[in-house]
XYZ file of C-alpha atoms in Angstrom:
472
model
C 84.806 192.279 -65.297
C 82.462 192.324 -68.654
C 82.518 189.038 -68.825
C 81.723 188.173 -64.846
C 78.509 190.681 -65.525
C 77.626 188.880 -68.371
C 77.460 185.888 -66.472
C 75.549 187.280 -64.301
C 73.034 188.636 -66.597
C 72.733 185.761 -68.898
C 72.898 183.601 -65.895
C 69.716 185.161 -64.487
C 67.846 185.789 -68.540
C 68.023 182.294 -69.766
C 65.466 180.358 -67.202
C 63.358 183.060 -67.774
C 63.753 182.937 -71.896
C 63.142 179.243 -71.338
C 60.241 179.924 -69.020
C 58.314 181.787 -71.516
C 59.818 179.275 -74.574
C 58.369 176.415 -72.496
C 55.168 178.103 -72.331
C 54.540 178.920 -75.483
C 55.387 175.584 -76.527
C 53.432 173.561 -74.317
C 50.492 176.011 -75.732
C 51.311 175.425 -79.159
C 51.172 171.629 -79.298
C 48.485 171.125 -76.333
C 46.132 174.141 -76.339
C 43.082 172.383 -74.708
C 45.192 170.399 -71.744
C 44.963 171.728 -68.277
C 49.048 172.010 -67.301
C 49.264 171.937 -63.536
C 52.558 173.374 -63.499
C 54.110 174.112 -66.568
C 57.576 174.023 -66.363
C 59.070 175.679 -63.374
C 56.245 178.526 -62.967
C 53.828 178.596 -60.015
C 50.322 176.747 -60.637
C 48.356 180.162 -60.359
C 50.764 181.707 -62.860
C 50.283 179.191 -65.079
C 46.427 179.100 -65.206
C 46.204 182.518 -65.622
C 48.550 183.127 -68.265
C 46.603 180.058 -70.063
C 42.913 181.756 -69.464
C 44.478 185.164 -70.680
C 45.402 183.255 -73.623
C 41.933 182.067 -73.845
C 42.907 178.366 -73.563
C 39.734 176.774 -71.400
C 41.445 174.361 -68.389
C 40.157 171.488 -68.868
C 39.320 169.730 -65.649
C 39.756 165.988 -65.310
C 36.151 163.999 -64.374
C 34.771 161.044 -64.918
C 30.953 161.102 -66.134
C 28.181 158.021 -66.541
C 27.355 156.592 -69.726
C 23.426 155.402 -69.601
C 23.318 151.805 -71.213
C 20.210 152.794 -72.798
C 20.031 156.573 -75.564
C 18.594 158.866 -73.144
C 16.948 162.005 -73.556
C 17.083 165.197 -71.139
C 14.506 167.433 -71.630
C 15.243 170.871 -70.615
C 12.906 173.733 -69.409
C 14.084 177.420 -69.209
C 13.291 180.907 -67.836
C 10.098 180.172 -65.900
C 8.702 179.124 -63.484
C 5.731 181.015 -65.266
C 1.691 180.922 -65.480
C 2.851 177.806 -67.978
C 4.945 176.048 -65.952
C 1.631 173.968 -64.229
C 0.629 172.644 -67.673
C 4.401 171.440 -68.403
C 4.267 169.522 -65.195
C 0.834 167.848 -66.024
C 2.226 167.027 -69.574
C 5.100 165.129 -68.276
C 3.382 163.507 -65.183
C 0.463 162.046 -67.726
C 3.788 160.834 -69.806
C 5.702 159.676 -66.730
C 8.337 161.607 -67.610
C 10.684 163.843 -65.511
C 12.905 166.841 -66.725
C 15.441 169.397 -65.783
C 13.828 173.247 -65.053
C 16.689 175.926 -65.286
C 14.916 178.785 -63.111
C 15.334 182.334 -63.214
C 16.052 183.694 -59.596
C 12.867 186.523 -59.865
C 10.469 183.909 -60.980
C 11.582 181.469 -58.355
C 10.406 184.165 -55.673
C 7.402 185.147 -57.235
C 5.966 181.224 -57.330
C 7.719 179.190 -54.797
C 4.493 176.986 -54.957
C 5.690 175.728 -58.117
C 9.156 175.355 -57.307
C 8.338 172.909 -55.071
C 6.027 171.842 -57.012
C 8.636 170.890 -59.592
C 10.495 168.891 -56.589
C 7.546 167.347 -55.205
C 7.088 165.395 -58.364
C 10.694 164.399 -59.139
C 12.099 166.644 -61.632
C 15.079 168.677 -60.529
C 16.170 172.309 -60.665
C 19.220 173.946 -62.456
C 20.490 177.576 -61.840
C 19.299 180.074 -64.702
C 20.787 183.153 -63.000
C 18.467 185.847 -61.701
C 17.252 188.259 -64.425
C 18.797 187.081 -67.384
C 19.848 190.307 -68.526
C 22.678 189.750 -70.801
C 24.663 192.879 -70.870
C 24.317 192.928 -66.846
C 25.876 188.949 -66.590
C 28.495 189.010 -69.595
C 29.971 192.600 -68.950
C 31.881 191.418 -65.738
C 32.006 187.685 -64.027
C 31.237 189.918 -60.609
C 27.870 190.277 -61.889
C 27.280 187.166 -62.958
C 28.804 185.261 -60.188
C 26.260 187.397 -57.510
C 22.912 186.299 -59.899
C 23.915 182.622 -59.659
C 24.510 183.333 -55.863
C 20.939 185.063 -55.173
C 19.137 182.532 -57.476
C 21.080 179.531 -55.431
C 20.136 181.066 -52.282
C 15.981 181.524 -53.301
C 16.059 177.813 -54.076
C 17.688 176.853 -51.389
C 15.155 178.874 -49.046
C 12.579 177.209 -51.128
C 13.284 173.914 -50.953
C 16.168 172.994 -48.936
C 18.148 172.192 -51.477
C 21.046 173.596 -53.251
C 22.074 172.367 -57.234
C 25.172 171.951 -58.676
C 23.679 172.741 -62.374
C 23.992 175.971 -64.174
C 22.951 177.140 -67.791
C 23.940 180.484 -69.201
C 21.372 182.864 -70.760
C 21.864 182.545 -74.216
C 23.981 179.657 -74.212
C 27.705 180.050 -73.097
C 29.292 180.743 -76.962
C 30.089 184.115 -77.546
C 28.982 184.885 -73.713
C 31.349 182.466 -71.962
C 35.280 183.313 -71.654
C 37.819 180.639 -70.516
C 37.935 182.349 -67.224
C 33.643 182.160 -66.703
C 34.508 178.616 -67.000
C 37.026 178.647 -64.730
C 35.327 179.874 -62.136
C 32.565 177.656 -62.070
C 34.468 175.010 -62.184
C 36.067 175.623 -59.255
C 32.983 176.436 -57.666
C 31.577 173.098 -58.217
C 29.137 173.871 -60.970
C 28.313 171.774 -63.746
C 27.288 174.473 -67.174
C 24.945 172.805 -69.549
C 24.351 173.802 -73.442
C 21.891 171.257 -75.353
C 22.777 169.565 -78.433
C 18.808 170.100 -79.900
C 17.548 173.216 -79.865
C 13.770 173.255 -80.072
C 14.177 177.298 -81.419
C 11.232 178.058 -79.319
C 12.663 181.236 -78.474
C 14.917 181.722 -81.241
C 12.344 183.375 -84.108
C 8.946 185.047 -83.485
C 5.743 182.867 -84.543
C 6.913 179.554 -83.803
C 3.958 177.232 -83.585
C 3.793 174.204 -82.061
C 4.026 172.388 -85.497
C 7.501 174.173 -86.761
C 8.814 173.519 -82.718
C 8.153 169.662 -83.333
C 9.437 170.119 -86.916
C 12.604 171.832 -85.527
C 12.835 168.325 -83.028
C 12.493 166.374 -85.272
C 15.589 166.893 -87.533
C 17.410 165.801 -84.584
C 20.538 164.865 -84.404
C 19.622 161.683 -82.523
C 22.504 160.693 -80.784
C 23.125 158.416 -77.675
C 22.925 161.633 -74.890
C 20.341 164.390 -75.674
C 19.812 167.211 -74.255
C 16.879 169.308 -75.543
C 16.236 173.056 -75.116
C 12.815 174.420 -74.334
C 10.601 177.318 -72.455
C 8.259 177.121 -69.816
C 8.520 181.156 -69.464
C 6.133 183.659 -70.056
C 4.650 183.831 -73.728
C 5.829 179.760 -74.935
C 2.125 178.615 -75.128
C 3.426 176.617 -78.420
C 6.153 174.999 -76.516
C 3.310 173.618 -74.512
C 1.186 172.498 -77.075
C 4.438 170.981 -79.094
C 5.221 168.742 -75.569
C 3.066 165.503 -75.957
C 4.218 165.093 -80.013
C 7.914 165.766 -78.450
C 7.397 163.042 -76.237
C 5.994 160.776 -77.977
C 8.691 161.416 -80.616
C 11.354 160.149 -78.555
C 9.205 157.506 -77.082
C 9.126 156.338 -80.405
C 12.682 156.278 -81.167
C 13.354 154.187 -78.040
C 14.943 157.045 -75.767
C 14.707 156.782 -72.054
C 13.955 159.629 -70.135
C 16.162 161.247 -67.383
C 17.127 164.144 -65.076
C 20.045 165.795 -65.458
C 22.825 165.141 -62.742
C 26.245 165.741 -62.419
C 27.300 162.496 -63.714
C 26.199 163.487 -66.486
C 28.772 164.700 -69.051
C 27.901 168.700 -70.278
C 27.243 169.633 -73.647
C 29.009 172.890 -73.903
C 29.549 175.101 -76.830
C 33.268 176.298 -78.135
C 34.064 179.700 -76.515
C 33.747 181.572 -79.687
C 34.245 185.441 -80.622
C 33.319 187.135 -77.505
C 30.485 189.779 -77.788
C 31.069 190.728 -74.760
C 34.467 193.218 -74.084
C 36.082 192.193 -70.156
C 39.260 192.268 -69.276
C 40.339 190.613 -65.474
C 43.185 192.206 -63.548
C 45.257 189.732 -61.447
C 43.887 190.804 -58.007
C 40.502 190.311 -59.854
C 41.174 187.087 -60.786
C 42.767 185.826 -57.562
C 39.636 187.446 -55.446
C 37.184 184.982 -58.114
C 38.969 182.035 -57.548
C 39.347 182.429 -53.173
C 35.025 182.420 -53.707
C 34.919 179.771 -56.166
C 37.005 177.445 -53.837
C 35.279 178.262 -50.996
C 32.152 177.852 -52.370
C 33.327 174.685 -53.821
C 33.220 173.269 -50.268
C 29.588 173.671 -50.107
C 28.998 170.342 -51.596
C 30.409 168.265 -49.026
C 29.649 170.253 -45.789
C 25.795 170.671 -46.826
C 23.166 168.182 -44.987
C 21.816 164.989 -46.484
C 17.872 165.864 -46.516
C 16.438 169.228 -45.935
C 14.973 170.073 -42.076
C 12.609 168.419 -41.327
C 9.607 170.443 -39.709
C 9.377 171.446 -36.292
C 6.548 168.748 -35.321
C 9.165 166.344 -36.497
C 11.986 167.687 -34.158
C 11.673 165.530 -30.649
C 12.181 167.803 -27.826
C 15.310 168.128 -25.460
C 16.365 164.826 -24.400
C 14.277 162.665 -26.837
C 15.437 160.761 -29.246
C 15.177 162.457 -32.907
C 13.277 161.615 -35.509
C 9.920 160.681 -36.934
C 8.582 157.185 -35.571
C 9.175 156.104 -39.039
C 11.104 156.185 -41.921
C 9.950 154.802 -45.098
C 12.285 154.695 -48.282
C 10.102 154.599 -51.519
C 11.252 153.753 -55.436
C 9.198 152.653 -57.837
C 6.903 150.222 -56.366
C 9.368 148.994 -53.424
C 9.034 150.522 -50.139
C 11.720 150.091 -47.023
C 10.131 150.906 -43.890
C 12.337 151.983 -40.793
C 11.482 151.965 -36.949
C 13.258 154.778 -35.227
C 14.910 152.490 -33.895
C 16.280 151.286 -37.194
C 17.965 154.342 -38.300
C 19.717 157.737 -36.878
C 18.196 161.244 -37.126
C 21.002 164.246 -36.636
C 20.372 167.427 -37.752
C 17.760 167.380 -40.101
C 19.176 164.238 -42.060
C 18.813 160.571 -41.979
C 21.628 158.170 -41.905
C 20.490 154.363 -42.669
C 21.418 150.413 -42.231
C 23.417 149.043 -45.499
C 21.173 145.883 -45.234
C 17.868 148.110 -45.674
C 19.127 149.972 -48.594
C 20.704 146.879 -50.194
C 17.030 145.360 -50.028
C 16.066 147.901 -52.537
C 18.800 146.865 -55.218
C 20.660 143.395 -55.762
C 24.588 142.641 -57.154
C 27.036 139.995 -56.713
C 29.761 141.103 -53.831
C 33.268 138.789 -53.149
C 35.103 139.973 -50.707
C 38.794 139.181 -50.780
C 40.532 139.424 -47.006
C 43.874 139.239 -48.081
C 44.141 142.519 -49.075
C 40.762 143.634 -47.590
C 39.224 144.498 -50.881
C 35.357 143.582 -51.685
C 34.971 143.130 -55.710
C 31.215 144.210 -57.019
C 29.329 143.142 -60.117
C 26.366 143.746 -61.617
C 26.058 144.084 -65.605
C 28.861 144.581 -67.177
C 30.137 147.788 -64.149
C 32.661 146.260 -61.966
C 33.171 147.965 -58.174
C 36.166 147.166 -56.474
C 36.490 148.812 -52.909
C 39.451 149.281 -51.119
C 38.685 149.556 -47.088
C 42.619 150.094 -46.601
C 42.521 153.230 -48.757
C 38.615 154.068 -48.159
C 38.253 154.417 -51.207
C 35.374 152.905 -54.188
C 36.413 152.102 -57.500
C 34.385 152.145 -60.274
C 35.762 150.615 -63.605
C 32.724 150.701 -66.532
C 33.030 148.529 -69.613
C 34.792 150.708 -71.747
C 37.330 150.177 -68.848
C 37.293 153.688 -67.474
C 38.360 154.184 -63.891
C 36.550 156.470 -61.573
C 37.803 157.336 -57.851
C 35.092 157.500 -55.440
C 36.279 159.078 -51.311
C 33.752 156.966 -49.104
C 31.282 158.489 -47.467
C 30.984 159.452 -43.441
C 29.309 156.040 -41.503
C 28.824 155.044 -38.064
C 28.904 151.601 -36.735
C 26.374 150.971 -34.133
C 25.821 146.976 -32.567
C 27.373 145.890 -35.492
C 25.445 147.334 -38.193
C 26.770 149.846 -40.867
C 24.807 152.958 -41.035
C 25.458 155.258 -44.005
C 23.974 159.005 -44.885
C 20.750 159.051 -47.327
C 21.263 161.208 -49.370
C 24.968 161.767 -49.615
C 25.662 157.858 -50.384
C 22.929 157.987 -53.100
C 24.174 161.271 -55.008
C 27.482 159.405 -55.423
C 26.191 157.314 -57.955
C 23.465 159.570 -59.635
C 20.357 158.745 -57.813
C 18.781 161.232 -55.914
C 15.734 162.293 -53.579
C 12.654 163.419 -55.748
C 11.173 164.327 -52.596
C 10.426 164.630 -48.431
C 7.159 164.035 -47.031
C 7.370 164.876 -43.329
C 3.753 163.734 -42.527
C 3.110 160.737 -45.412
C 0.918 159.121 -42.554
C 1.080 160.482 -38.304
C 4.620 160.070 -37.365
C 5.692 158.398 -40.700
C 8.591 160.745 -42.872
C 8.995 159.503 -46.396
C 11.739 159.417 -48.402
C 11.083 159.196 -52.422
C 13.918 158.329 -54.173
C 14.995 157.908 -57.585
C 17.255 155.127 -59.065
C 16.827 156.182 -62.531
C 20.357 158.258 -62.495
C 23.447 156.599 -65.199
C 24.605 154.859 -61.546
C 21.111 154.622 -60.138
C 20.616 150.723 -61.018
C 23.344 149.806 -58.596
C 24.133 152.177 -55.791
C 22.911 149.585 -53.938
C 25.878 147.373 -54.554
C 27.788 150.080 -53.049
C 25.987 150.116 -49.960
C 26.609 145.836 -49.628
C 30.155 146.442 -50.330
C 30.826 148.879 -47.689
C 28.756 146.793 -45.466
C 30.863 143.773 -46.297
C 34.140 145.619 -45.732
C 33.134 147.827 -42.697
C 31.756 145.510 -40.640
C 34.790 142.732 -41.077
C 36.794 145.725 -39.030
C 34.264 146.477 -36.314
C 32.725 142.923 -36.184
C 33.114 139.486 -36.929
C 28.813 139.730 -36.866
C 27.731 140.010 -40.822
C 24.135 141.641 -41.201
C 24.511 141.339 -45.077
């Protein structure tokens, strides 16, 4: 009888000894690796025990390496009074940068949030208030300020952004589970690697901010932290010598996307005391994944304004569409291209006009292989899938985007095919000329200089399906 129950027992105590054995194991040896499920407990269990352990899950992505060092200059807490003179600085410089708003400044000048647009820099989320103790006493908090700022841009400009930087920076402020969160929510958190200290110490000029820049360290990616809020008159005066600093050093300039791989500090000692309850944390992460959904459901280019709506039984659209970047211009009839709710989709053959690459399509097992530099594409129409290998020989898993066939011609959305590979619209004009929308559009992204590849190779691959007609 003793020993049947001791059967039993052990029976039933072991997996759960080597459940917990396993754990603390797999821990031990790999504390930064994201386990999906770690020996035979559930996923959820898993992750949480991990983040209660304060072990960060690491999420797998790919990120863009810019052929050229590349600098990211970085803009916080306005837009303010100062924010205007910023702008002029870097449009006299031809430079564009990355403007991490606060929520209650956004609402107080939306003139110079669109502003910002309008001349193709590009907005990250700086919360709402930046009150510290408010956003790192409880995610909750935190979480709704990113929400409410999100929404004011969004209201502002028609556009949402996938970038995020923490007051403060995220060490000592950040826990595993912050991270977590956003993750899942499809944010990308950005720290800097310089620090221009223009809000670290009281009575910085614009002599010890350069001096502060100039130590550096000068590496391939920078990202550079600065003000445009109230009371950084230095940080506008230190600009130009900033500029020209890196000019000098042979850094190209660029936006910050979500190709592009985050700085972000180690978690730290907290300073912060939280502690997250399991119904907590499984509440967090239902939001985060349903936000996370955002991204793909949201519409190519913002609505267009109501004189450019046709009326009931028209068809849609401005008469024309022209696609500008750099000094090359597409231009589109309405007959050229499709209108549907508020966004454009466009012929592969017009886009392709704007960029060039090498496409060989192999029919035997229906797979078009791209070149251009030394980036290799291969797309696979059985799968629908794009493949991106980059020299280092790094593979990268692209879903293809929505298209529509129409008389044999492949037309793709705008805006969605183009943030796939790190360009992006600087901006919409809905009246450029009468009945002429423009379309501004940046190639300057880490996967900018050939997105246009992408485009021939779908085109090349599509069409052999629908037609034996080749518009390439």
């Amino acid at each position: 009888m003793m020993r049947g129950i001791c059967a039993f027992g052990c029976s039933r105590l072991v997996p759960v000894i080597l459940r917990m054995l396993c754990l603390m194991l797999l821990f031990a040896v790999f504390p930064n690796t994201a386990w999906a499920v770690p020996c035979s407990m559930g996923e959820e269990e898993a992750v949480f025990a991990q983040l209660q352990a304060g072990k960060r899950m690491e999420a797998e992505k790919t990120y863009s390496v810019p052929a050229d060092p590349t600098v990211y200059l970085t803009f916080d807490d306005g837009p303010s009074q100062l924010t205007p003179k910023v702008l002029d600085i870097l449009q006299a410089e031809g430079v564009q940068a990355t403007f991490f708003v606060l929520g209650e400044q956004a609402e107080q000048r939306p003139e110079l949030v669109r502003r910002i647009v309008k001349e193709g820099h590009v907005l990250g989320n700086h919360t709402y208030n930046h009150k510290y103790k408010e956003l790192y006493s409880d995610f909750s908090v935190f979480w709704d300020q990113v929400q409410k700022t999100e929404k004011v841009l969004a209201d502002q400009t028609g556009e949402r952004t996938r970038l995020l930087r923490a007051p403060g920076g995220t060490f000592g402020h950040f826990d595993a589970f912050y991270y977590h969160y956003l993750s899942l929510a499809g944010y990308e958190v950005y720290d800097w690697n310089i620090d221009s200290e223009d809000a670290r110490r009281p009575g910085m000029t614009a002599e010890s901010i350069y001096r502060t820049v100039e130590k550096g360290p000068f590496r391939h990616e920078l990202i550079v932290l600065m003000h445009d809020g109230p009371g950084h008159e230095e940080s506008v005066k230190a600009l130009p010598r900033i500029i020209r600093l890196f000019k000098e050093k042979g850094y190209a300039f660029a936006t910050l996307s979500s190709s592009v791989k985050p700085v972000q500090f180690s978690l730290g000692k907290q300073k912060w005391p939280r502690t997250v309850s399991r119904e907590k944390y499984e509440q967090m992460v239902a939001a985060a994944r349903e936000h996370g959904k955002l991204w793909s459901d949201l519409p190519n280019i913002r609505q267009a304004p109501q004189t450019m709506i046709a009326a009931e039984g028209a068809v849609p659209g401005p008469e024309r569409l022209r696609l500008q970047t750099g000094g090359t211009a597409v231009s589109l009839a309405k007959s050229e291209m499709i209108y549907r709710d508020g966004y454009y989709l466009v012929p592969i053959r017009k886009l392709s006009s704007l960029m060039g690459g090498t496409v060989e399509w192999k029919e035997q097992d229906r797979t078009a292989a791209v070149t251009r530099g030394l980036y290799q594409v291969e797309y696979d129409f059985a799968q629908r899938e794009l493949r991106v290998i980059n020299p280092a020989g790094a593979l990268q898993t692209i879903s293809l985007p929505e298209m529509e066939v129409r008389d044999g011609v492949l037309y793709v959305p705008l805006r969605k095919t183009l943030e796939l590979f790190g360009g992006r619209v600087t901006a919409y004009l809905a009246e450029a000329e009468p009945g002429t929308a423009e379309v501004r559009i940046s190639l300057s992204g880490p996967y900018g200089s050939w997105w246009g590849i992408y485009q021939q190779l779908k085109e090349t691959a599509g069409l052999s399906k629908h037609s034996e007609t080749r518009t390439y």
